[in-house]
Coordinates of C-alpha atoms in Angstrom, one line a residue:
M270 CA 24.1 -5.0 5.6
L271 CA 23.0 -7.8 3.3
Q272 CA 25.3 -10.8 3.0
N273 CA 23.6 -11.9 -0.3
D274 CA 22.4 -8.8 -2.2
I275 CA 22.3 -10.1 -5.8
F276 CA 18.5 -10.1 -5.9
L277 CA 18.3 -6.4 -4.9
K278 CA 21.2 -5.5 -7.2
T279 CA 19.5 -7.1 -10.2
A280 CA 16.2 -5.5 -9.4
Q281 CA 18.0 -2.2 -9.5
N282 CA 19.7 -3.2 -12.8
K283 CA 23.2 -3.4 -11.3
P284 CA 25.7 -6.0 -12.5
T285 CA 26.0 -9.3 -10.6
D286 CA 28.1 -12.5 -11.1
R287 CA 25.0 -14.7 -11.5
T288 CA 21.2 -14.7 -11.9
P289 CA 19.3 -14.4 -8.6
V290 CA 16.4 -16.9 -8.0
W291 CA 13.4 -17.1 -5.8
L292 CA 9.9 -18.7 -6.3
M293 CA 6.4 -17.5 -5.9
R294 CA 4.7 -19.7 -3.2
Q295 CA 8.1 -20.9 -2.1
A296 CA 6.9 -20.8 1.5
G297 CA 4.1 -23.4 1.3
R298 CA 2.8 -26.8 0.9
I299 CA 5.7 -28.4 -1.0
L300 CA 7.7 -28.3 2.2
P301 CA 7.0 -30.9 5.0
E302 CA 8.4 -28.3 7.4
Y303 CA 5.7 -25.9 6.4
R304 CA 2.9 -28.5 6.7
K305 CA 4.1 -29.2 10.3
V306 CA 3.8 -25.5 11.2
R307 CA 0.5 -25.2 9.4
E308 CA -0.9 -28.2 11.3
S309 CA 0.2 -26.7 14.7
A310 CA -1.5 -23.4 13.8
G311 CA -4.8 -25.1 13.2
D312 CA -5.9 -23.0 10.2
F313 CA -4.5 -20.8 7.5
K314 CA -5.6 -17.5 8.9
T315 CA -4.1 -18.2 12.3
L316 CA -0.8 -18.9 10.5
V317 CA -1.0 -15.6 8.6
T318 CA -2.0 -13.5 11.7
T319 CA 0.6 -15.0 14.1
P320 CA 3.9 -13.2 13.5
E321 CA 6.1 -15.9 15.0
L322 CA 4.6 -18.6 12.8
A323 CA 4.5 -16.4 9.7
T324 CA 8.2 -15.7 10.3
E325 CA 9.1 -19.3 10.7
V326 CA 7.5 -20.4 7.3
T327 CA 8.9 -17.3 5.6
I328 CA 12.4 -18.3 6.4
Q329 CA 12.1 -22.0 5.7
P330 CA 12.8 -21.7 1.9
V331 CA 16.0 -19.7 2.6
D332 CA 17.3 -22.5 4.9
I333 CA 16.0 -25.5 2.9
L334 CA 16.0 -24.4 -0.7
G335 CA 18.7 -21.8 -0.8
V336 CA 16.7 -19.0 -2.5
D337 CA 18.1 -15.5 -2.9
A338 CA 15.2 -13.7 -1.3
A339 CA 12.4 -14.4 1.3
I340 CA 8.8 -13.3 0.7
I341 CA 6.7 -12.5 3.8
F342 CA 4.1 -15.2 4.4
S343 CA 0.7 -13.5 4.2
D344 CA -2.3 -13.3 1.8
I345 CA -3.5 -10.7 -0.6
L346 CA -6.9 -10.8 1.0
V347 CA -5.8 -9.2 4.2
I348 CA -6.5 -5.8 2.5
P349 CA -10.3 -6.3 2.1
E350 CA -10.5 -7.6 5.6
A351 CA -8.7 -4.5 6.9
M352 CA -11.2 -2.5 4.9
G353 CA -14.1 -4.2 6.7
L354 CA -14.9 -7.2 4.4
T355 CA -14.0 -10.4 6.2
Y356 CA -12.9 -13.5 4.3
E357 CA -12.7 -17.2 5.3
M358 CA -10.2 -19.7 4.0
E359 CA -12.0 -23.0 3.3
E360 CA -9.9 -26.1 2.9
K361 CA -9.7 -27.3 -0.7
K362 CA -12.0 -24.5 -1.8
G363 CA -10.0 -21.3 -1.1
P364 CA -11.1 -17.9 0.0
V365 CA -14.8 -17.2 0.6
F366 CA -16.4 -13.8 1.5
P367 CA -19.6 -14.4 3.5
K368 CA -20.6 -10.8 2.5
V369 CA -19.8 -9.2 -0.9
I370 CA -19.9 -5.7 -2.3
Q371 CA -23.1 -5.0 -4.3
S372 CA -24.0 -1.4 -3.9
A373 CA -22.8 2.2 -3.3
A374 CA -23.8 1.8 0.3
D375 CA -21.5 -1.2 0.7
I376 CA -18.6 0.7 -0.7
H377 CA -19.4 3.7 1.5
N378 CA -19.3 1.4 4.6
L379 CA -15.8 0.3 3.8
R380 CA -13.0 2.1 5.5
I381 CA -9.6 3.1 3.9
A382 CA -7.2 0.7 5.6
Q383 CA -4.2 2.2 7.4
A384 CA -0.9 0.3 7.8
E385 CA -1.6 -0.3 11.5
D386 CA -4.8 -2.1 10.7
L387 CA -2.5 -4.9 9.5
Q388 CA 0.0 -4.7 12.4
Y389 CA 0.4 -8.5 12.5
V390 CA 1.9 -8.4 9.0
L391 CA 4.2 -5.5 9.9
D392 CA 5.2 -7.3 13.1
A393 CA 6.0 -10.5 11.0
I394 CA 8.2 -8.4 8.7
K395 CA 10.1 -6.9 11.6
L396 CA 10.6 -10.3 13.2
T397 CA 11.6 -11.9 9.9
K398 CA 14.2 -9.2 9.2
A399 CA 15.7 -9.7 12.7
E400 CA 15.7 -13.5 12.2
L401 CA 17.2 -13.3 8.7
N402 CA 20.0 -11.1 10.1
G403 CA 20.9 -9.8 6.6
R404 CA 21.2 -13.2 4.9
V405 CA 18.9 -12.3 2.1
P406 CA 16.5 -9.5 1.3
L407 CA 12.8 -9.7 2.3
I408 CA 10.0 -9.1 -0.3
G409 CA 6.7 -7.6 0.8
F410 CA 3.6 -7.7 -1.3
A411 CA 0.0 -6.9 -2.0
G412 CA -2.7 -7.8 -4.5
A413 CA -3.3 -5.4 -7.4
P414 CA -6.6 -3.4 -6.9
W415 CA -8.3 -5.2 -9.8
T416 CA -7.6 -8.6 -8.3
I417 CA -8.8 -7.6 -4.9
F418 CA -11.9 -6.0 -6.4
S419 CA -12.6 -9.3 -8.2
Y420 CA -12.8 -11.2 -4.9
M421 CA -14.8 -8.5 -3.1
I422 CA -17.5 -8.5 -5.7
E423 CA -17.4 -12.2 -6.6
G424 CA -17.2 -13.5 -3.1
G425 CA -14.5 -16.1 -3.9
G426 CA -12.5 -17.6 -6.8
S427 CA -14.2 -18.0 -10.2
K428 CA -13.4 -19.2 -13.7
T429 CA -15.0 -16.1 -15.2
F430 CA -15.4 -13.5 -12.5
S431 CA -18.5 -12.5 -14.4
K432 CA -20.1 -10.7 -11.4
A433 CA -17.0 -8.6 -11.0
K434 CA -16.8 -7.9 -14.8
K435 CA -20.5 -7.1 -14.9
M436 CA -20.0 -4.0 -12.7
L437 CA -17.4 -2.7 -15.2
Y438 CA -20.1 -2.7 -17.8
T439 CA -23.2 -1.8 -15.8
N440 CA -21.8 0.7 -13.3
P441 CA -18.2 1.7 -14.1
A442 CA -18.3 4.8 -11.9
L443 CA -19.1 2.6 -8.9
A444 CA -16.3 0.2 -9.9
H445 CA -13.9 3.1 -9.9
Q446 CA -15.0 4.2 -6.5
L447 CA -14.2 0.8 -5.0
L448 CA -10.9 0.5 -6.9
D449 CA -9.8 3.9 -5.6
K450 CA -10.6 2.9 -2.0
I451 CA -8.6 -0.3 -2.5
T452 CA -5.7 1.6 -4.1
Q453 CA -5.5 4.1 -1.2
S454 CA -5.6 1.2 1.3
T455 CA -2.9 -0.7 -0.6
I456 CA -0.6 2.3 -0.7
N457 CA -0.9 2.8 3.0
Y458 CA -0.3 -0.9 3.6
L459 CA 2.8 -1.1 1.4
K460 CA 4.2 2.1 2.9
G461 CA 3.9 0.3 6.3
Q462 CA 5.7 -2.7 5.0
I463 CA 8.6 -0.6 3.8
V464 CA 8.9 1.1 7.3
A465 CA 8.8 -2.4 8.9
G466 CA 11.7 -3.5 6.7
A467 CA 10.6 -4.8 3.3
D468 CA 13.4 -4.5 0.8
L469 CA 11.3 -4.8 -2.4
L470 CA 7.6 -4.9 -3.0
Q471 CA 5.7 -7.1 -5.5
I472 CA 2.2 -6.4 -6.8
F473 CA 0.3 -9.5 -7.8
D474 CA -2.4 -9.1 -10.4
S475 CA -3.6 -12.7 -10.5
W476 CA -6.7 -12.0 -12.6
A477 CA -5.3 -9.6 -15.1
G478 CA -5.9 -12.0 -18.0
I479 CA -9.7 -12.1 -17.7
L480 CA -10.0 -8.4 -18.9
S481 CA -9.9 -7.0 -22.4
P482 CA -6.9 -4.8 -23.2
E483 CA -9.1 -1.7 -23.0
Q484 CA -10.6 -2.7 -19.7
Y485 CA -7.3 -3.7 -18.3
D486 CA -5.9 -0.2 -19.0
E487 CA -8.9 1.5 -17.4
F488 CA -9.7 -0.7 -14.4
S489 CA -6.3 -2.2 -13.5
L490 CA -3.2 -0.5 -14.9
R491 CA -4.2 3.0 -13.9
Y492 CA -4.4 1.9 -10.3
I493 CA -1.2 -0.1 -10.4
R494 CA 0.4 3.0 -11.8
K495 CA -0.9 5.0 -8.8
I496 CA 0.7 2.5 -6.4
C497 CA 4.0 2.6 -8.3
E498 CA 4.1 6.4 -8.4
A499 CA 3.5 6.4 -4.6
I500 CA 6.3 4.0 -3.8
D501 CA 9.8 5.3 -4.4
E502 CA 11.6 4.0 -1.3
V503 CA 12.2 0.5 -2.6
P504 CA 12.1 -1.3 -6.0
V505 CA 8.6 -2.5 -7.1
T506 CA 7.8 -5.6 -9.2
V507 CA 4.6 -5.9 -11.1
F508 CA 3.4 -9.4 -11.9
A509 CA 0.2 -9.5 -14.0
K510 CA -0.7 -13.0 -14.9
G511 CA -2.2 -13.3 -18.4
A512 CA -1.6 -9.6 -19.3
F513 CA 0.5 -10.4 -22.4
F514 CA -1.4 -7.6 -24.2
A515 CA -0.2 -5.0 -21.8
R516 CA 3.5 -5.5 -21.9
E517 CA 4.3 -2.4 -24.0
T518 CA 2.3 -0.2 -21.6
M519 CA 3.9 -1.8 -18.6
N520 CA 7.3 -0.7 -19.9
L521 CA 6.1 2.8 -19.1
L522 CA 5.1 2.0 -15.5
P523 CA 7.3 3.6 -12.8
C524 CA 8.4 0.1 -11.5
K525 CA 11.8 -1.6 -11.7
V526 CA 10.8 -5.2 -12.4
V527 CA 8.0 -6.8 -14.5
G528 CA 7.2 -10.5 -13.9
L529 CA 6.4 -12.7 -16.9
D530 CA 4.1 -15.7 -16.9
W531 CA 5.0 -18.8 -18.9
N532 CA 2.8 -17.8 -21.9
M533 CA 4.8 -14.6 -22.5
D534 CA 7.6 -15.2 -25.0
I535 CA 10.9 -14.1 -23.5
Q536 CA 12.5 -12.6 -26.6
E537 CA 9.3 -10.8 -27.5
S538 CA 9.0 -9.5 -23.9
I539 CA 12.6 -8.2 -24.0
K540 CA 11.7 -6.1 -27.0
M541 CA 8.4 -4.9 -25.5
L542 CA 10.0 -4.2 -22.0
P543 CA 13.5 -2.9 -22.8
N544 CA 13.5 -0.6 -19.7
K545 CA 12.6 -3.3 -17.2
V546 CA 14.4 -6.0 -15.3
L547 CA 12.4 -9.1 -16.1
Q548 CA 11.4 -11.9 -13.7
G549 CA 10.2 -15.4 -14.5
N550 CA 9.1 -17.5 -16.3
L551 CA 9.5 -21.2 -16.3
D552 CA 6.2 -23.1 -16.4
P553 CA 5.5 -24.6 -12.9
C554 CA 4.6 -27.8 -14.6
A555 CA 8.1 -28.1 -16.0
L556 CA 9.1 -29.2 -12.4
Y557 CA 7.1 -32.4 -12.8
G558 CA 9.7 -33.7 -15.3
T559 CA 12.8 -35.7 -14.4
L560 CA 15.8 -33.9 -12.9
D561 CA 17.4 -33.9 -16.3
D562 CA 14.2 -32.3 -17.8
V563 CA 14.2 -29.6 -15.1
R564 CA 17.9 -28.8 -15.8
R565 CA 17.3 -28.7 -19.5
E566 CA 14.2 -26.4 -19.3
T567 CA 15.9 -24.1 -16.8
K568 CA 19.0 -23.7 -19.0
R569 CA 16.7 -23.0 -22.0
M570 CA 15.0 -20.3 -20.1
L571 CA 18.2 -18.7 -19.0
D572 CA 19.6 -18.8 -22.5
A573 CA 16.5 -17.0 -23.8
F574 CA 16.9 -14.2 -21.3
G575 CA 20.6 -13.9 -22.3
T576 CA 22.2 -10.7 -21.1
H577 CA 19.0 -8.9 -20.3
P578 CA 18.8 -8.2 -16.5
H579 CA 16.8 -11.1 -15.1
I580 CA 15.5 -12.6 -11.8
A581 CA 14.8 -16.3 -12.3
N582 CA 11.4 -17.5 -11.1
L583 CA 8.5 -19.5 -12.3
G584 CA 5.7 -18.1 -14.5
H585 CA 3.4 -18.5 -11.5
G586 CA 3.4 -20.0 -8.1
L587 CA 4.7 -23.5 -7.1
Y588 CA 2.0 -26.2 -7.3
P589 CA 1.5 -28.0 -4.0
D590 CA 2.3 -31.5 -5.4
T591 CA 5.7 -30.4 -6.7
E592 CA 8.6 -32.5 -5.4
V593 CA 11.1 -30.7 -3.3
D594 CA 14.1 -32.2 -5.1
K595 CA 12.8 -30.8 -8.4
V596 CA 12.5 -27.3 -6.9
K597 CA 16.0 -27.6 -5.5
C598 CA 17.2 -28.7 -8.9
F599 CA 15.7 -25.6 -10.5
I600 CA 17.3 -23.3 -8.0
D601 CA 20.7 -25.0 -8.1
T602 CA 20.7 -25.1 -12.0
V603 CA 20.0 -21.3 -12.1
K604 CA 22.9 -20.7 -9.7
E605 CA 25.4 -22.9 -11.4
Y606 CA 24.5 -22.4 -15.1
S607 CA 24.1 -18.6 -14.8
V608 CA 27.6 -18.2 -13.4
T609 CA 29.0 -20.3 -16.3
S610 CA 27.0 -18.3 -18.8
K611 CA 28.1 -14.9 -17.4
L612 CA 31.7 -16.0 -17.4
K613 CA 31.4 -17.0 -21.1
K614 CA 30.0 -13.6 -21.9

């Protein structure tokens, strides 16, 4: 039984006495406590693959920041690794794939990942659930197939992902083969997260915004839809950064929540997504302002969402140089101001 269930209630479009709040990348470099655990682990992948350490950093924001949900500490690139394509996490550079997908033979050699291929994540979820002891819900997650595809073709981060996009034009049939394999693997993985104890799942489409509307519909949304159709045990949130052009279509997805980035106008989004609980969408850079600035911008965001069901968050993840007191100010303002606002209504 959850002691604090307002996040889950809101995700299911049930009434609550205030707006719930959590943050993408809340378990991370802004917290000195995280940096200490990260240092003891030695490297990022050890932290991800050691359930006890992943559990510790997952719970830190609940204890320190007072968020209404925890999100399991992991990485979206565990899926390609489980499929047979190993990645490395290079300091100050990010993820790098020593080998990339270039041919039909490469795709043939990939396996469809099963949940047990990522047992360390499932163990971390089980351990975190036990340690949380019902204080707040636990969010599980995976990358959207298009975003995972981008890394597997490109070999790392990119400003343009031109290699990944090239395949969409030169060999779309091959692109669909890889996307289908990623999608099947992701469904298996997310089903495993639910069995392990995840209360809600979020799909991150980090590179949605680099596709045209037509390509996004063909090479991303159709696969996100397959995942959403396969998951009916818990609520699902879809967060597609930069996909402002797809909001009307996303209203038709079988998911409960749609995350907005800070470029998506709130009032316009409410009109385009009337059937969805919305999440977001303060610009992470707003937290660089003074405490008064943070309070003002947070209240402005809450006012814009009004009575529409809403989970407060940023429009993307926390930046590592954000000060903890500004983050706490954002969270506290949401809690205090949303109660007052709901009382007035």
